[in-house]
PDB file of C-alpha atoms and ligand atoms in Angstrom:
ATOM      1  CA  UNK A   1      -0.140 -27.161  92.168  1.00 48.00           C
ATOM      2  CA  UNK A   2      -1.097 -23.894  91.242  1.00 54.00           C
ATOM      3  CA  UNK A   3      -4.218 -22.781  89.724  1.00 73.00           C
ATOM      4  CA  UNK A   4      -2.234 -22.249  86.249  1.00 78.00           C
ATOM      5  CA  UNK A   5      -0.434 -25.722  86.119  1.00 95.00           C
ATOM      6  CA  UNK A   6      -1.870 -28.269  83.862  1.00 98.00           C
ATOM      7  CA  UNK A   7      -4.324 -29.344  86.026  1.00 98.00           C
ATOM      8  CA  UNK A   8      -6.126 -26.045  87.256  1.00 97.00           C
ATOM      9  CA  UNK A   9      -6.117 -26.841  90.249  1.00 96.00           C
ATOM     10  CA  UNK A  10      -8.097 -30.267  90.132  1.00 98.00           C
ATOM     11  CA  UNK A  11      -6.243 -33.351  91.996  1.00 98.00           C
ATOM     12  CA  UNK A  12      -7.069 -34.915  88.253  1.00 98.00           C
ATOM     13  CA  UNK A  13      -8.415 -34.152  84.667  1.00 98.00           C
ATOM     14  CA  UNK A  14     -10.243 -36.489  83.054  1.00 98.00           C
ATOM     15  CA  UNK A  15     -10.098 -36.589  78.965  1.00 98.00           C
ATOM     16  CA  UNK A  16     -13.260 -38.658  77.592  1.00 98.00           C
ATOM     17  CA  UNK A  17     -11.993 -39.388  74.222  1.00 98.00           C
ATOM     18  CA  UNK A  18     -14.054 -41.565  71.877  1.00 98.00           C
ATOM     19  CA  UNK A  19     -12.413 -42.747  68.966  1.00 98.00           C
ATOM     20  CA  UNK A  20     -14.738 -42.710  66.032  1.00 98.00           C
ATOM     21  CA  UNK A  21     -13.048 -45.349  63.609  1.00 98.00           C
ATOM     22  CA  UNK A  22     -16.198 -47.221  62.596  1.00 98.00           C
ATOM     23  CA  UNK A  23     -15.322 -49.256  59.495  1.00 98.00           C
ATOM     24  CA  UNK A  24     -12.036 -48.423  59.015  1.00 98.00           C
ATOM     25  CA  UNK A  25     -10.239 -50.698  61.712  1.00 98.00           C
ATOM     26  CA  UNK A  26     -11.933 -53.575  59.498  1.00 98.00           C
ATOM     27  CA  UNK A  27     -10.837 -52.255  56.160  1.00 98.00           C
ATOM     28  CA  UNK A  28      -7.311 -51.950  57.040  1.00 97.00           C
ATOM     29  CA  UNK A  29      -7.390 -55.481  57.142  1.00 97.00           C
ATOM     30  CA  UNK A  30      -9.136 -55.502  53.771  1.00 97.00           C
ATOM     31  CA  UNK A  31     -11.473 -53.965  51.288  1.00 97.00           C
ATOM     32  CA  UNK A  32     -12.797 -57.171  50.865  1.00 98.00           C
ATOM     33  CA  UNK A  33     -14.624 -56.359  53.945  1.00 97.00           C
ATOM     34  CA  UNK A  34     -16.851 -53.974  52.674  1.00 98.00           C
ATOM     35  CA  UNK A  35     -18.595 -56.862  51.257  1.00 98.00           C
ATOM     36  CA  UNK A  36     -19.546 -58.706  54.602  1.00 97.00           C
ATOM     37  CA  UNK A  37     -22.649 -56.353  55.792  1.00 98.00           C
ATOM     38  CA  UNK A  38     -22.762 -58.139  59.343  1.00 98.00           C
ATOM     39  CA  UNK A  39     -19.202 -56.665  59.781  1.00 98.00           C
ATOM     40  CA  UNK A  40     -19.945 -54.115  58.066  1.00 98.00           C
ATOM     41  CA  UNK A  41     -22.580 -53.031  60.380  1.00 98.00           C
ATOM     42  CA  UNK A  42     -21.098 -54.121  63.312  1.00 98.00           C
ATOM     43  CA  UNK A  43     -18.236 -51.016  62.695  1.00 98.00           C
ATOM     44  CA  UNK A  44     -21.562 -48.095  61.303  1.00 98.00           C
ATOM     45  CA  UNK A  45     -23.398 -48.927  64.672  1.00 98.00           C
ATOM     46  CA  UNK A  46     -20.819 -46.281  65.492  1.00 98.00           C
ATOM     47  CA  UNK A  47     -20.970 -43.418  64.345  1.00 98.00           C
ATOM     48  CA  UNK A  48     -24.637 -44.019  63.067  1.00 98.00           C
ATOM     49  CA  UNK A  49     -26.295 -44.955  66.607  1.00 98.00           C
ATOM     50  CA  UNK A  50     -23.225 -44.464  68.917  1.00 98.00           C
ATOM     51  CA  UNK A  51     -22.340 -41.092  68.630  1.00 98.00           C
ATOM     52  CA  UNK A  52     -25.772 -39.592  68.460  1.00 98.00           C
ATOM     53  CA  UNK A  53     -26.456 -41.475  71.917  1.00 98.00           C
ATOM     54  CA  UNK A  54     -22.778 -40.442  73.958  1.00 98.00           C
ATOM     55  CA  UNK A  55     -23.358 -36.470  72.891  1.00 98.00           C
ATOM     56  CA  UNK A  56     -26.555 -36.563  74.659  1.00 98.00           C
ATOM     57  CA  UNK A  57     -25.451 -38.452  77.420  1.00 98.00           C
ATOM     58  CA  UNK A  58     -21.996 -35.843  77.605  1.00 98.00           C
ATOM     59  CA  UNK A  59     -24.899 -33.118  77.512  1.00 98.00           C
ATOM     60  CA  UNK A  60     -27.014 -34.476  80.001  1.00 98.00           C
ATOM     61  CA  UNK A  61     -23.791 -34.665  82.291  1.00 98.00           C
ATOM     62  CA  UNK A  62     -23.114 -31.483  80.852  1.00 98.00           C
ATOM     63  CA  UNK A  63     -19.339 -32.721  80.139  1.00 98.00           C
ATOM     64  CA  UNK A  64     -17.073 -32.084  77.118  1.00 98.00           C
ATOM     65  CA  UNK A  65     -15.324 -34.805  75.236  1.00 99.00           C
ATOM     66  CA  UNK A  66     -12.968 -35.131  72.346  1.00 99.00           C
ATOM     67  CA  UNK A  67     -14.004 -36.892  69.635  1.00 99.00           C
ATOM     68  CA  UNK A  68     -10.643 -38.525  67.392  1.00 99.00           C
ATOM     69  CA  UNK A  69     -12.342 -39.085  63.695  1.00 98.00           C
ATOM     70  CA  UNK A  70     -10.383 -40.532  60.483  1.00 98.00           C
ATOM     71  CA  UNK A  71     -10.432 -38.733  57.706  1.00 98.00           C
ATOM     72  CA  UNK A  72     -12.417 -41.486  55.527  1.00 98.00           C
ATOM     73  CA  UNK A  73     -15.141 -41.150  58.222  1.00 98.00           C
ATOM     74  CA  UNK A  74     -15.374 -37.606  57.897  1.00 98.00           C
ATOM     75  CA  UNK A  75     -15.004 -37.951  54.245  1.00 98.00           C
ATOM     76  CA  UNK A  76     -17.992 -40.618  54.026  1.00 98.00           C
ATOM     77  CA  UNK A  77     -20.069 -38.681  56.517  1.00 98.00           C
ATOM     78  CA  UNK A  78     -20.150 -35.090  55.973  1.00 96.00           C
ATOM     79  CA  UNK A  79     -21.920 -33.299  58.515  1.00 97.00           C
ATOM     80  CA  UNK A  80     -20.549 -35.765  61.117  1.00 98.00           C
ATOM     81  CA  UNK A  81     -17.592 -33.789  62.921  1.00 98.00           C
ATOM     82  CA  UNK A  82     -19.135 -30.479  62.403  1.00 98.00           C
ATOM     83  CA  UNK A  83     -21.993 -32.022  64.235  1.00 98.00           C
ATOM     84  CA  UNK A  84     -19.592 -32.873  67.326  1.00 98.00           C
ATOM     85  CA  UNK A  85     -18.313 -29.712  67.566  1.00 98.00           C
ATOM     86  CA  UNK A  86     -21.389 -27.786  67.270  1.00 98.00           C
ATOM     87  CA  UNK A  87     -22.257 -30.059  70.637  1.00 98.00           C
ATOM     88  CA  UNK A  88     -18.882 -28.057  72.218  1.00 98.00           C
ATOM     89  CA  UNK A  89     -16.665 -30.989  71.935  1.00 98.00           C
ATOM     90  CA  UNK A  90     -13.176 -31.476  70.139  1.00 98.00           C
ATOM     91  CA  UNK A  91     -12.497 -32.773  66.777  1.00 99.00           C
ATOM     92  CA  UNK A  92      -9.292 -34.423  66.468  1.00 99.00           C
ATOM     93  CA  UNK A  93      -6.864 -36.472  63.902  1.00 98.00           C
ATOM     94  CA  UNK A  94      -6.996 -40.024  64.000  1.00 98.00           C
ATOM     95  CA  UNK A  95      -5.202 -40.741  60.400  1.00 98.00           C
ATOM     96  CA  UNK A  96      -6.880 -40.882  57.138  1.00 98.00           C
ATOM     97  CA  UNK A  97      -7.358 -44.651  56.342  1.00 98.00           C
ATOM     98  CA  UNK A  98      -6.405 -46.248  60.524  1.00 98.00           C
ATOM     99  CA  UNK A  99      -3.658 -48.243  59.498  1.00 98.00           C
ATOM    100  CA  UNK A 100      -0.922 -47.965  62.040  1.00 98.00           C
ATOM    101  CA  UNK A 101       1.926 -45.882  60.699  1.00 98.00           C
ATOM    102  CA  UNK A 102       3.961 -48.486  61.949  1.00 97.00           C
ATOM    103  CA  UNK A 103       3.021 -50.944  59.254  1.00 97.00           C
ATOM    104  CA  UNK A 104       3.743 -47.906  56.856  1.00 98.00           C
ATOM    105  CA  UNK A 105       6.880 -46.644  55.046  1.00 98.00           C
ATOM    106  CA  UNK A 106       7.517 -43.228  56.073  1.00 98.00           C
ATOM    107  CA  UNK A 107       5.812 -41.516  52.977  1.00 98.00           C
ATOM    108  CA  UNK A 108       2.862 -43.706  53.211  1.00 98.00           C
ATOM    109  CA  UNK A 109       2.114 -42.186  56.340  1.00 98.00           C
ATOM    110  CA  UNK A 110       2.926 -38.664  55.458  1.00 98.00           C
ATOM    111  CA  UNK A 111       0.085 -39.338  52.542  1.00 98.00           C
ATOM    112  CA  UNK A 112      -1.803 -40.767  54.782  1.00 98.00           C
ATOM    113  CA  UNK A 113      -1.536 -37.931  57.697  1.00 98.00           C
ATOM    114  CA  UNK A 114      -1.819 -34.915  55.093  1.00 98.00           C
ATOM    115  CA  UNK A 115      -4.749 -36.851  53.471  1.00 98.00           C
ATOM    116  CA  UNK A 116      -7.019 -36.598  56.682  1.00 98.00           C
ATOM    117  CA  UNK A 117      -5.921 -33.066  57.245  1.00 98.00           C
ATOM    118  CA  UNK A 118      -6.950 -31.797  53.910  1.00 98.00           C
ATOM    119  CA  UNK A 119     -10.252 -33.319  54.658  1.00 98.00           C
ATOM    120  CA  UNK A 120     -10.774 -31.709  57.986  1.00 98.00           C
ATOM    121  CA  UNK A 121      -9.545 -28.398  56.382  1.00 98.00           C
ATOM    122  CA  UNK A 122     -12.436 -28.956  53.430  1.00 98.00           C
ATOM    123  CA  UNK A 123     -15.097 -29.230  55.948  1.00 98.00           C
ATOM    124  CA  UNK A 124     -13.447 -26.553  58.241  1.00 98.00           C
ATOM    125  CA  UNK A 125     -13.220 -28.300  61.152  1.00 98.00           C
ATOM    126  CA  UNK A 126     -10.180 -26.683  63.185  1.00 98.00           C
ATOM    127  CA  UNK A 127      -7.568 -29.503  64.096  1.00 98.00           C
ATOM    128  CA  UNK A 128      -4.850 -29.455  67.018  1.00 98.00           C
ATOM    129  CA  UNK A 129      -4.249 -32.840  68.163  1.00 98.00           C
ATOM    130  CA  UNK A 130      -3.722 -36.404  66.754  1.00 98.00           C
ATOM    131  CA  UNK A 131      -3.797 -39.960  68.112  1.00 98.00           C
ATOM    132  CA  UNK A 132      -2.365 -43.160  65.908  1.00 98.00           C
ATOM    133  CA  UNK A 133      -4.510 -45.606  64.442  1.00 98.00           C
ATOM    134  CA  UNK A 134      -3.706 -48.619  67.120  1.00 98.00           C
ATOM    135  CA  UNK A 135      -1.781 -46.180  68.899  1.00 98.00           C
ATOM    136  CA  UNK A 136       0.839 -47.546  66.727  1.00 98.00           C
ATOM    137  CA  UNK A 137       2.922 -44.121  66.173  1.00 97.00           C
ATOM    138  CA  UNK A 138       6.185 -44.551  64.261  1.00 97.00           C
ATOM    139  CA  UNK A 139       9.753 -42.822  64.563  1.00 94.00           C
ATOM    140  CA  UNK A 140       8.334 -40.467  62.268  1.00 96.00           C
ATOM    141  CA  UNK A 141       5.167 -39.427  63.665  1.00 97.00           C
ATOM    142  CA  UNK A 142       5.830 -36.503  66.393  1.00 97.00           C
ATOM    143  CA  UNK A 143       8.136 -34.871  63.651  1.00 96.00           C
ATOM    144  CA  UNK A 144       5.152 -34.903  61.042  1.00 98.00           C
ATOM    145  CA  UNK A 145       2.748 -33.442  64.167  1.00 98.00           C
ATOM    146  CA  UNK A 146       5.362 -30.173  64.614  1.00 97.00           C
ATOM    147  CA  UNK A 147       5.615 -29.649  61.319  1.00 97.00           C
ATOM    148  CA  UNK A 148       2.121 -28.824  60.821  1.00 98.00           C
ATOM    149  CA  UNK A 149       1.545 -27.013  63.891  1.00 98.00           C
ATOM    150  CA  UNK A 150      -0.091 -29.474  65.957  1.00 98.00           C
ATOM    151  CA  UNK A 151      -0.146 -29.251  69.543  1.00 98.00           C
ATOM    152  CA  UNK A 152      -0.425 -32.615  71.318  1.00 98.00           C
ATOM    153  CA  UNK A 153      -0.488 -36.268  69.912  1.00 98.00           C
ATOM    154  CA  UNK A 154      -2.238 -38.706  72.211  1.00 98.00           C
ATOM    155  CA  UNK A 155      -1.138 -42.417  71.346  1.00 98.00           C
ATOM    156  CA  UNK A 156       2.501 -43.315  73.739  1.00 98.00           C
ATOM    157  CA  UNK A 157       2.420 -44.306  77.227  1.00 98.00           C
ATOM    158  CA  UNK A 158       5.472 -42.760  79.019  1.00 97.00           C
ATOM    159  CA  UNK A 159       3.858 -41.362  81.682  1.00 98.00           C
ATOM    160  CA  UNK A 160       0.316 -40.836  83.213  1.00 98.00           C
ATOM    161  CA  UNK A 161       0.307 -37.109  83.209  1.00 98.00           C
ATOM    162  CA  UNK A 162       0.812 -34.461  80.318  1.00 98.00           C
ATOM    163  CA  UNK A 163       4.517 -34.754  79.095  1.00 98.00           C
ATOM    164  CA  UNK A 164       6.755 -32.918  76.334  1.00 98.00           C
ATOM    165  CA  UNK A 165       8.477 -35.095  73.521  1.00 97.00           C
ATOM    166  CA  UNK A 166      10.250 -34.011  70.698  1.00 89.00           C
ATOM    167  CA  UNK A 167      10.113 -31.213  68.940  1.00 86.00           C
ATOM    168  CA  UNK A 168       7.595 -29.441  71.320  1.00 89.00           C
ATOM    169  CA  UNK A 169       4.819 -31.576  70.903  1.00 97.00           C
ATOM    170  CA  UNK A 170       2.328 -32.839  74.188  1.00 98.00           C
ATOM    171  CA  UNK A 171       2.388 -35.967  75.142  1.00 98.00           C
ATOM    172  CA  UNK A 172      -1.321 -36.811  76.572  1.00 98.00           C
ATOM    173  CA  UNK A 173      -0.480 -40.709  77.637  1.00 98.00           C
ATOM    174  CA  UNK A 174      -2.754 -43.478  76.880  1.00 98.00           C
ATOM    175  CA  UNK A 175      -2.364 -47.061  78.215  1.00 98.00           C
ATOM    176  CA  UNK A 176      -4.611 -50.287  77.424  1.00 98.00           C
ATOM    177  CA  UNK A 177      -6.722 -50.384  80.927  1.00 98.00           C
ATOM    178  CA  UNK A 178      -8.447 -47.255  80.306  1.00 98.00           C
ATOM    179  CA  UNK A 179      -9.319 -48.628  76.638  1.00 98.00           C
ATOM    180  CA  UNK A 180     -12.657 -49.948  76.393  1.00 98.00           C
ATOM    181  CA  UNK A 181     -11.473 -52.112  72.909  1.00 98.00           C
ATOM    182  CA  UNK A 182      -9.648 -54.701  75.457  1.00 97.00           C
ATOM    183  CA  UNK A 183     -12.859 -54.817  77.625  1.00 98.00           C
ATOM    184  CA  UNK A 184     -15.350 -54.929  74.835  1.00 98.00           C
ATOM    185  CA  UNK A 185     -14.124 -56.078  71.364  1.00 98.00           C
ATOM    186  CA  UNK A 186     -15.127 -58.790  69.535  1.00 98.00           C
ATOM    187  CA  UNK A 187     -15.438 -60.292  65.632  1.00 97.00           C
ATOM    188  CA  UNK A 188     -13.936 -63.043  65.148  1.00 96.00           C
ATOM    189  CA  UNK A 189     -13.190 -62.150  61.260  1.00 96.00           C
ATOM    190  CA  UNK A 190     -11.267 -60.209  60.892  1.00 97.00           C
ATOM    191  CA  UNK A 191     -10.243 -60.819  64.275  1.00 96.00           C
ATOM    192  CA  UNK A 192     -10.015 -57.418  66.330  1.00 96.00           C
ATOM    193  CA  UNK A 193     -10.669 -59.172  69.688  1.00 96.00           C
ATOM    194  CA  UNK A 194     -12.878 -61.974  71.888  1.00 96.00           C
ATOM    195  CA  UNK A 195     -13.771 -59.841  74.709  1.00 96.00           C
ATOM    196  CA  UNK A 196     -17.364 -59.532  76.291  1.00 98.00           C
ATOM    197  CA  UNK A 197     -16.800 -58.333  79.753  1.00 98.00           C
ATOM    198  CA  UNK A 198     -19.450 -56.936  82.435  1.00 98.00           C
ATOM    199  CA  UNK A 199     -19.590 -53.154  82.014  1.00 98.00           C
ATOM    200  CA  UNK A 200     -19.854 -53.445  86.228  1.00 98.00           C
ATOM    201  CA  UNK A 201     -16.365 -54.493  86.064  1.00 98.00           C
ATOM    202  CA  UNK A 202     -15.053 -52.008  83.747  1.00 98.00           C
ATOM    203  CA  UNK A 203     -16.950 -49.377  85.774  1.00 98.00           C
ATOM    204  CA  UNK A 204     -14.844 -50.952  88.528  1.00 98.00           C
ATOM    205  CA  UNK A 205     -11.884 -50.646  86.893  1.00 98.00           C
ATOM    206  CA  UNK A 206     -12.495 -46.990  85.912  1.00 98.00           C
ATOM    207  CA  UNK A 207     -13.241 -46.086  89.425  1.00 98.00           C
ATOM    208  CA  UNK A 208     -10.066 -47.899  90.812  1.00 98.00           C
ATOM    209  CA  UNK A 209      -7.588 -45.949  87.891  1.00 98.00           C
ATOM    210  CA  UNK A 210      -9.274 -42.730  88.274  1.00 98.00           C
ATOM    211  CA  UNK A 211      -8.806 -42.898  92.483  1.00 98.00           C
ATOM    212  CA  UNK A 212      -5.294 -43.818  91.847  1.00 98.00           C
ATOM    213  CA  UNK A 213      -5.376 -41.117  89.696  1.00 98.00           C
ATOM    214  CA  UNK A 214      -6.811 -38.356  92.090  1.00 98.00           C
ATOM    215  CA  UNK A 215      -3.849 -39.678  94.694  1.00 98.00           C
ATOM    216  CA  UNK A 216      -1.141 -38.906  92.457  1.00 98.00           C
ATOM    217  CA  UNK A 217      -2.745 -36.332  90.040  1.00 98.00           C
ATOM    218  CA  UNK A 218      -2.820 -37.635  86.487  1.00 98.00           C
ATOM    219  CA  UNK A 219      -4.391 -37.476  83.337  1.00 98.00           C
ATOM    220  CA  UNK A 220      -7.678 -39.869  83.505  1.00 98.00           C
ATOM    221  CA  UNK A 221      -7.304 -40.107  80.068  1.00 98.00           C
ATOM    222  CA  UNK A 222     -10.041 -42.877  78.888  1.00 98.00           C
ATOM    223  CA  UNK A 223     -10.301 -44.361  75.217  1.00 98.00           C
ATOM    224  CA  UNK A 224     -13.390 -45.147  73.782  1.00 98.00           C
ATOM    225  CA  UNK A 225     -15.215 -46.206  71.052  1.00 98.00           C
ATOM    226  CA  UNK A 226     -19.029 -45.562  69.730  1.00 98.00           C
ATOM    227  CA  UNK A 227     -19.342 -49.297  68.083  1.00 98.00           C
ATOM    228  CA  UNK A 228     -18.359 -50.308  71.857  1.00 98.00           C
ATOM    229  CA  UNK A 229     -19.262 -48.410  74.453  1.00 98.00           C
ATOM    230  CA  UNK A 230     -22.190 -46.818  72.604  1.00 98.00           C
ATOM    231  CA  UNK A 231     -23.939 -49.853  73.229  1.00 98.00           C
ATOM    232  CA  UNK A 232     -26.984 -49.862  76.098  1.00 98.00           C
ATOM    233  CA  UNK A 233     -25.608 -51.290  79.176  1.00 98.00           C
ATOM    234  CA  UNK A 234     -22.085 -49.919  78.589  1.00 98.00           C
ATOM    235  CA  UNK A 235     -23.428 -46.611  78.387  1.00 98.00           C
ATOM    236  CA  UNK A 236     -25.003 -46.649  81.542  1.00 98.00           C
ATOM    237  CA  UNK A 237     -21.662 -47.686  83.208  1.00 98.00           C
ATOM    238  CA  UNK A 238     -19.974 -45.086  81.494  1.00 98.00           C
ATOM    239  CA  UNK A 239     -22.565 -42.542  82.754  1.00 98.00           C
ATOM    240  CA  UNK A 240     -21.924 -43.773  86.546  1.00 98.00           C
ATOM    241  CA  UNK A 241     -17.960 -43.951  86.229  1.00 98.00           C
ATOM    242  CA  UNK A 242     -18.567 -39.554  85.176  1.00 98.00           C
ATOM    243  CA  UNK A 243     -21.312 -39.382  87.862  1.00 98.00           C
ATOM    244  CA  UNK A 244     -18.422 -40.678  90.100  1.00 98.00           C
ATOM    245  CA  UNK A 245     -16.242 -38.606  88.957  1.00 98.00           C
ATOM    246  CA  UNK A 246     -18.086 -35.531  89.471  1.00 98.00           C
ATOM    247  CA  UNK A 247     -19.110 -36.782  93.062  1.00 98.00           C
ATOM    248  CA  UNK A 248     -15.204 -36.658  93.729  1.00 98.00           C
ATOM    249  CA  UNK A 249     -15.702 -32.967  94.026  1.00 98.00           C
ATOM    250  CA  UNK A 250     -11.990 -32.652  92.940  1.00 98.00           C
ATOM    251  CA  UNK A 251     -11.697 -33.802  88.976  1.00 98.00           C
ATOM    252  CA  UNK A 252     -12.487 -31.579  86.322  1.00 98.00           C
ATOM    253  CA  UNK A 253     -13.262 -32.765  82.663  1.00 98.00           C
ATOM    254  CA  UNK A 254     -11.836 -31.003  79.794  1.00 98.00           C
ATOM    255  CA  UNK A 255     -11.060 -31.309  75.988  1.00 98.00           C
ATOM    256  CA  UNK A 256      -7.627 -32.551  74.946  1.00 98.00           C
ATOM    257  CA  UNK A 257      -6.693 -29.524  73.874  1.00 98.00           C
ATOM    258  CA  UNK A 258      -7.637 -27.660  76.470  1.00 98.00           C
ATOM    259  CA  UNK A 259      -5.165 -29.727  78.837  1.00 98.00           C
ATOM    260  CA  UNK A 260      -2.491 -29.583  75.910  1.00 98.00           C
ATOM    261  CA  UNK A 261      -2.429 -25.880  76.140  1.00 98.00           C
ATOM    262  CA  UNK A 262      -2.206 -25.574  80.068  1.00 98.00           C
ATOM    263  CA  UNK A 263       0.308 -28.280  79.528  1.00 98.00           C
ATOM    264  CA  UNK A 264       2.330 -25.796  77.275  1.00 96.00           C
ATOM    265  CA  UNK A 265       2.523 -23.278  80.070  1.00 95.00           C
ATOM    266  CA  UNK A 266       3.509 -25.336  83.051  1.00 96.00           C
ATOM    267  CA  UNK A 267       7.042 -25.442  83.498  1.00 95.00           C
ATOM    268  CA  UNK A 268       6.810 -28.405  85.466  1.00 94.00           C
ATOM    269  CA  UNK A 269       5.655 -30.958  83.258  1.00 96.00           C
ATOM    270  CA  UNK A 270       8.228 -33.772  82.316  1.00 96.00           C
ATOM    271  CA  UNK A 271       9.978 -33.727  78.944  1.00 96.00           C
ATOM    272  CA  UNK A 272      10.536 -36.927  77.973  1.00 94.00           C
ATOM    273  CA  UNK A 273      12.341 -37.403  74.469  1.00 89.00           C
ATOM    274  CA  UNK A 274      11.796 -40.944  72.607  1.00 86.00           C
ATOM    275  CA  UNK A 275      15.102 -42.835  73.407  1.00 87.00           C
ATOM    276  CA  UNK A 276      17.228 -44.261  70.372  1.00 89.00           C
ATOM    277  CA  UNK A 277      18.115 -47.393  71.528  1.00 93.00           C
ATOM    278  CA  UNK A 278      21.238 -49.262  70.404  1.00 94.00           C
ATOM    279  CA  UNK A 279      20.357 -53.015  69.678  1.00 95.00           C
ATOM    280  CA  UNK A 280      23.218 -55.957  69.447  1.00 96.00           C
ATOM    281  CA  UNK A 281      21.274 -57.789  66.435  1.00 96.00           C
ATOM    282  CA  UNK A 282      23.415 -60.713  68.011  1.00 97.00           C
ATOM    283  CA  UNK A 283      21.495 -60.387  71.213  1.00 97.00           C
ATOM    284  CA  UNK A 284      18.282 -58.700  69.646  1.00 97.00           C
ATOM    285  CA  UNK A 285      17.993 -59.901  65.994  1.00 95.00           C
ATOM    286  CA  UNK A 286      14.542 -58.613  64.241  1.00 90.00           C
TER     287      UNK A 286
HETATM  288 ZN1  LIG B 301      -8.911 -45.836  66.278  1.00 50.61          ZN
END
């Protein structure tokens, strides 16, 4: 590894990415919700008492992070993402409205896309990357990225370290164990989860991945959310898992698109184009 590959150097980089949907996971199941202030609430802990609490703690570490906001939550909180980035962080696309573009036609989720980027435009916030509501990106979704000059999406799991797809987008991998909505999540209606775990054994998770992860130099790329892990005890395991991290001596932290552009300029990384896959509907029907 040289010092310009897309790890500078560092056996691995670790992305801190907080996903700031607040209420719009729960509206996407309905706008009836908006009447049910318990769930309601539940969702603004998020950005309202979540957020505030992580950019100190990413201050006090003296980290950066990247924050992926949907447009509606910029729209219904103006100030918010300007406020993140004043901090140092990233801003990034997370949809307008979080439904999956997988439960969409493709012009839904063309409106939907150009929706959230004409709100981050209106509030001047400078957007380069993009991760699918539920991860759920469709055929479509890459191709819309490219055509508006984006430079990484973050929401497939081919690999777990920077790879191309097509046309010339960044692939910065996800994958559910680095997700704090499977450790953490639950409401039982709507139903988004029934999950209460220990943060001591997600902090033990974390630590396990992100050794793996030094060993065979990956992306640490971790998924979180304010309504989640903005909560007290979580918090604190989040703040050991980075205190780990930078006791390693040999992981750096950076912004996604920070590793998307050293990405770009390493020759090495993988391209890995989304297979079409030919399906016998006698073997495979829908
Ligand atoms: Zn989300």
């Amino acid at each position: 590894m040289t010092e310009n590959g897309w790890r500078r150097g560092a056996a691995a980089v670790a992305t801190l990415t907080f996903d700031v949907d607040a209420e719009t996971p729960i509206l996407a199941h309905g706008g009836r919700f908006a009447d049910h202030p318990m769930v309601m609430s539940h969702q603004s802990y998020g950005p309202d008492v979540g957020v505030p609490r992580i950019l100190d703690l990413l201050a006090d570490l003296g980290v950066p992070a990247t924050f992926f906001v949907p447009g509606w939550v910029a729209e219904s909180r103006p100030g918010l993402a300007q406020s993140i980035v004043d901090r140092g962080h990233e801003v990034a696309h997370h949809s307008y409205s979080h439904r999956a573009p997988t439960t969409l036609t493709p012009a839904e989720e063309r409106a939907d896309f150009e929706r959230g980027l004409a709100v981050f435009a209106a509030q001047g916030i400078d957007i380069v990357g993009y991760r699918a509501a539920m991860w759920g990106a469709s055929r479509e979704t890459i191709g819309l990225l490219a055509e508006y000059g984006l430079a990484y999406d973050s929401s497939l799991m081919g690999d777990d370290k920077p790879y191309l797809v097509d046309p010339a987008v960044v692939e910065l991998p996800v994958h559910w164990s680095l997700d704090d909505w499977e450790q953490y999540a639950y409401l039982p209606e709507p139903f988004i989860g029934s999950n209460i775990e220990a943060p001591s054994k997600v902090e033990e998770m974390w630590r396990a991945e992100l050794d793996g992860m030094r060993r065979f130099h990956c992306l640490f790329n971790v998924c979180m959310h304010p309504f989640l892990s903005g909560r007290p005890g979580r918090l604190l395991a989040l703040e050991r898992v980075i205190a780990y991290a930078q006791q390693c001596g040999d992981v750096s932290f950076a912004r996604c698109r920070d590793v998307a552009a050293w990405a770009k300029g390493d020759p090495s990384i993988e391209h890995r184009p989304s297979p079409v896959y030919e399906i016998d509907p006698a073997v495979y029907p829908d």
